[in-house]
Amino acid sequence: MNILFCYNLDNLSGWGSLSLSYLKKLKNKKPVVFCSKKNPNIKAKQYAILKDPIKYISNPFLFYYDSKKIIEVIKFHKKKNSKISAHFLVEPYIFFTFFLNKIIDYNIFYVIGTYSNYFAKSLRWKFLFKLLFKKIHVVIFLSNYTKQKISPYINFVHAKSLILNPYIHAKKSALKKKEKNVLRVLSVGAIKKRKGYFKLVKAISNLNIKYPNRIKLTIVGNINEKKYYEKIKFFIKKKKIESLVNIKINLNNSRLNTCYKNSDLFILASKEHGYNLEGYGIVYLEALSFGCEIMISKQSGATDIKEISNKFFIFNPNSLKDMQKKLKSYLIGKKINKRSNVKMFNKINHSNELKFENFLEKF
């Protein structure tokens, strides 16, 4: 019996996308899903018991309170002599294991990024986090980058570890041709400092001086840090590049897909900021699936893509010069082959999916 601890079962976040992908692979095992909100399009047994992860961090007593409801559900579904494997796909929910340990046989912890980094290093949580690993059997890191950043702070008492890069279920889409003499750049993610948008906008502004109207940027994301967003907007207005930089807020999947279709190059200038880090970035895979070239921040788990292909640029998100140099190469002759990029996506995605399937065979 497999149970999954998810948050939202939708494609609007990395957590949600991962949960849907993994849930699809587990559907034949008839999993039980704990989440914050049910998805009517999913046939699995769903229980909307879980709260926003931030609420549990603010009030840890809620772990104990909600664990009682979770235990009741598990006991209802458990068959005689069956083994229970719990998949914790949202990091803060792993602390439920302190209360569920007697009823669960295997705890599988998916280390995505920021929250695990916070729990491993913060004075408030690191003792409990280390203690927790006595109850965990398998630790799955989303990338080599997350393992490198977090594993030194984890005490692997009983747990085995492995790296499983994410994969997505992409929809086939007709590829649109590149617009003549214009490089259409796209960046997708929450608008906050660690995504590096300000430096990216600055790079576009600087390149426009030498290559006027040759490069355009679209940013898609929700506003997480209002002051940072206002800083970017002020800079755009000051430099008079409103026609070159377009920020789109709260787009649905359909409109986001249109942005991918109408873009040539995808870049995410993610960087480490406090406890925050980019464990992988599913948006890289989404962009590739629409044929976009990708530029990968070296402070991102997506650098694992280089193990399959050295085609794509990896850049330093803290270096404006490096970012501009690699963006410039697309303006002065580096070709974009959308069909080739889709083939590369299929190769990377299939490899990641196959590894996850092989892992699931044990459960």
Short mmCIF file of C-alpha atoms in Angstrom, two decimals, residues 47-184:
data_model
loop_
_atom_site.label_atom_id
_atom_site.label_comp_id
_atom_site.label_asym_id
_atom_site.label_seq_id
_atom_site.Cartn_x
_atom_site.Cartn_y
_atom_site.Cartn_z
CA TYR A 47 -8.22 13.18 1.60
CA ALA A 48 -7.99 16.96 1.95
CA ILE A 49 -6.54 16.92 5.45
CA LEU A 50 -3.20 18.69 5.01
CA LYS A 51 -2.67 22.40 5.55
CA ASP A 52 -0.32 24.85 3.88
CA PRO A 53 3.24 23.75 4.82
CA ILE A 54 3.97 27.20 6.20
CA LYS A 55 1.20 26.77 8.79
CA TYR A 56 2.86 23.62 10.13
CA ILE A 57 6.19 25.42 10.38
CA SER A 58 4.54 28.29 12.25
CA ASN A 59 2.64 25.93 14.57
CA PRO A 60 4.26 22.45 14.84
CA PHE A 61 1.42 21.27 17.12
CA LEU A 62 -0.65 20.93 13.93
CA PHE A 63 1.46 17.91 12.97
CA TYR A 64 0.17 16.07 16.02
CA TYR A 65 -3.41 17.29 15.52
CA ASP A 66 -3.66 16.23 11.87
CA SER A 67 -1.75 12.98 12.36
CA LYS A 68 -4.77 11.62 14.28
CA LYS A 69 -6.99 12.06 11.20
CA ILE A 70 -4.31 10.56 8.94
CA ILE A 71 -3.96 7.47 11.15
CA GLU A 72 -7.71 6.88 11.01
CA VAL A 73 -7.69 6.98 7.20
CA ILE A 74 -4.67 4.66 6.93
CA LYS A 75 -6.21 2.13 9.28
CA PHE A 76 -9.41 2.20 7.23
CA HIS A 77 -7.56 1.37 4.00
CA LYS A 78 -4.91 -0.96 5.34
CA LYS A 79 -5.31 -4.60 4.38
CA LYS A 80 -4.23 -7.42 6.64
CA ASN A 81 -0.46 -7.99 6.62
CA SER A 82 0.08 -5.32 3.95
CA LYS A 83 3.20 -3.15 4.05
CA ILE A 84 2.72 0.61 3.94
CA SER A 85 5.12 2.89 2.02
CA ALA A 86 4.75 6.63 2.60
CA HIS A 87 5.99 9.06 -0.07
CA PHE A 88 6.60 12.54 1.36
CA LEU A 89 6.57 14.72 -1.77
CA VAL A 90 6.38 18.01 0.15
CA GLU A 91 9.28 18.36 2.55
CA PRO A 92 7.61 19.88 5.66
CA TYR A 93 5.16 16.95 5.82
CA ILE A 94 8.04 14.62 6.68
CA PHE A 95 7.65 15.62 10.33
CA PHE A 96 4.44 13.58 10.44
CA THR A 97 6.69 10.52 10.72
CA PHE A 98 7.23 11.30 14.40
CA PHE A 99 3.56 10.42 14.94
CA LEU A 100 3.01 7.84 12.19
CA ASN A 101 6.09 5.72 12.73
CA LYS A 102 4.22 2.74 14.26
CA ILE A 103 1.78 2.46 11.36
CA ILE A 104 4.13 3.05 8.38
CA ASP A 105 6.74 0.49 7.28
CA TYR A 106 8.78 2.54 4.78
CA ASN A 107 9.28 6.32 4.80
CA ILE A 108 10.43 7.78 1.48
CA PHE A 109 11.54 11.40 1.66
CA TYR A 110 11.81 13.52 -1.51
CA VAL A 111 14.38 16.29 -1.02
CA ILE A 112 13.28 19.04 -3.41
CA GLY A 113 15.31 22.05 -2.30
CA THR A 114 14.64 25.12 -0.17
CA TYR A 115 12.66 23.61 2.71
CA SER A 116 15.13 20.75 3.21
CA ASN A 117 17.98 23.25 3.12
CA TYR A 118 16.20 25.31 5.78
CA PHE A 119 15.45 22.32 8.03
CA ALA A 120 19.03 21.05 7.72
CA LYS A 121 20.70 24.36 8.63
CA SER A 122 18.36 26.48 10.77
CA LEU A 123 18.89 26.56 14.52
CA ARG A 124 15.17 25.99 15.10
CA TRP A 125 14.82 22.77 13.10
CA LYS A 126 18.18 21.11 12.44
CA PHE A 127 18.22 18.94 15.59
CA LEU A 128 14.76 17.52 14.86
CA PHE A 129 15.64 17.12 11.19
CA LYS A 130 18.71 15.02 11.99
CA LEU A 131 16.75 12.99 14.50
CA LEU A 132 14.10 12.41 11.86
CA PHE A 133 16.44 10.39 9.66
CA LYS A 134 16.33 7.50 12.08
CA LYS A 135 12.77 7.00 10.81
CA ILE A 136 13.49 7.43 7.09
CA HIS A 137 14.36 4.49 4.84
CA VAL A 138 14.93 6.14 1.45
CA VAL A 139 16.03 9.69 0.62
CA ILE A 140 15.46 10.87 -2.95
CA PHE A 141 17.37 13.97 -4.03
CA LEU A 142 15.93 15.89 -6.97
CA SER A 143 19.43 16.59 -8.33
CA ASN A 144 23.15 16.31 -7.65
CA TYR A 145 23.03 19.98 -6.69
CA THR A 146 20.51 19.40 -3.87
CA LYS A 147 22.50 16.44 -2.62
CA GLN A 148 25.70 18.47 -2.63
CA LYS A 149 24.08 21.33 -0.71
CA ILE A 150 22.04 19.36 1.84
CA SER A 151 23.51 15.89 2.44
CA PRO A 152 26.49 17.16 4.52
CA TYR A 153 23.97 18.34 7.12
CA ILE A 154 21.98 15.09 7.22
CA ASN A 155 22.78 12.10 9.41
CA PHE A 156 22.12 9.02 7.24
CA VAL A 157 21.53 6.51 10.00
CA HIS A 158 19.33 3.98 8.23
CA ALA A 159 18.43 5.73 4.99
CA LYS A 160 19.58 4.83 1.51
CA SER A 161 19.92 7.72 -0.91
CA LEU A 162 19.58 8.16 -4.66
CA ILE A 163 19.19 10.96 -7.18
CA LEU A 164 16.07 11.07 -9.35
CA ASN A 165 15.73 14.06 -11.65
CA PRO A 166 12.13 15.12 -12.32
CA TYR A 167 10.15 14.40 -15.45
CA ILE A 168 6.90 15.82 -16.83
CA HIS A 169 3.97 14.63 -18.93
CA ALA A 170 4.25 17.03 -21.84
CA LYS A 171 1.55 17.72 -24.39
CA LYS A 172 2.47 17.62 -28.06
CA SER A 173 2.39 21.04 -29.62
CA ALA A 174 2.94 22.49 -33.09
CA LEU A 175 6.27 24.35 -33.18
CA LYS A 176 6.26 28.00 -34.17
CA LYS A 177 9.04 29.45 -36.30
CA LYS A 178 11.49 32.00 -34.97
CA GLU A 179 10.58 35.63 -35.54
CA LYS A 180 13.01 37.17 -38.04
CA ASN A 181 15.82 39.24 -36.48
CA VAL A 182 14.29 39.06 -32.99
CA LEU A 183 15.34 36.78 -30.13
CA ARG A 184 12.31 36.07 -27.93
#
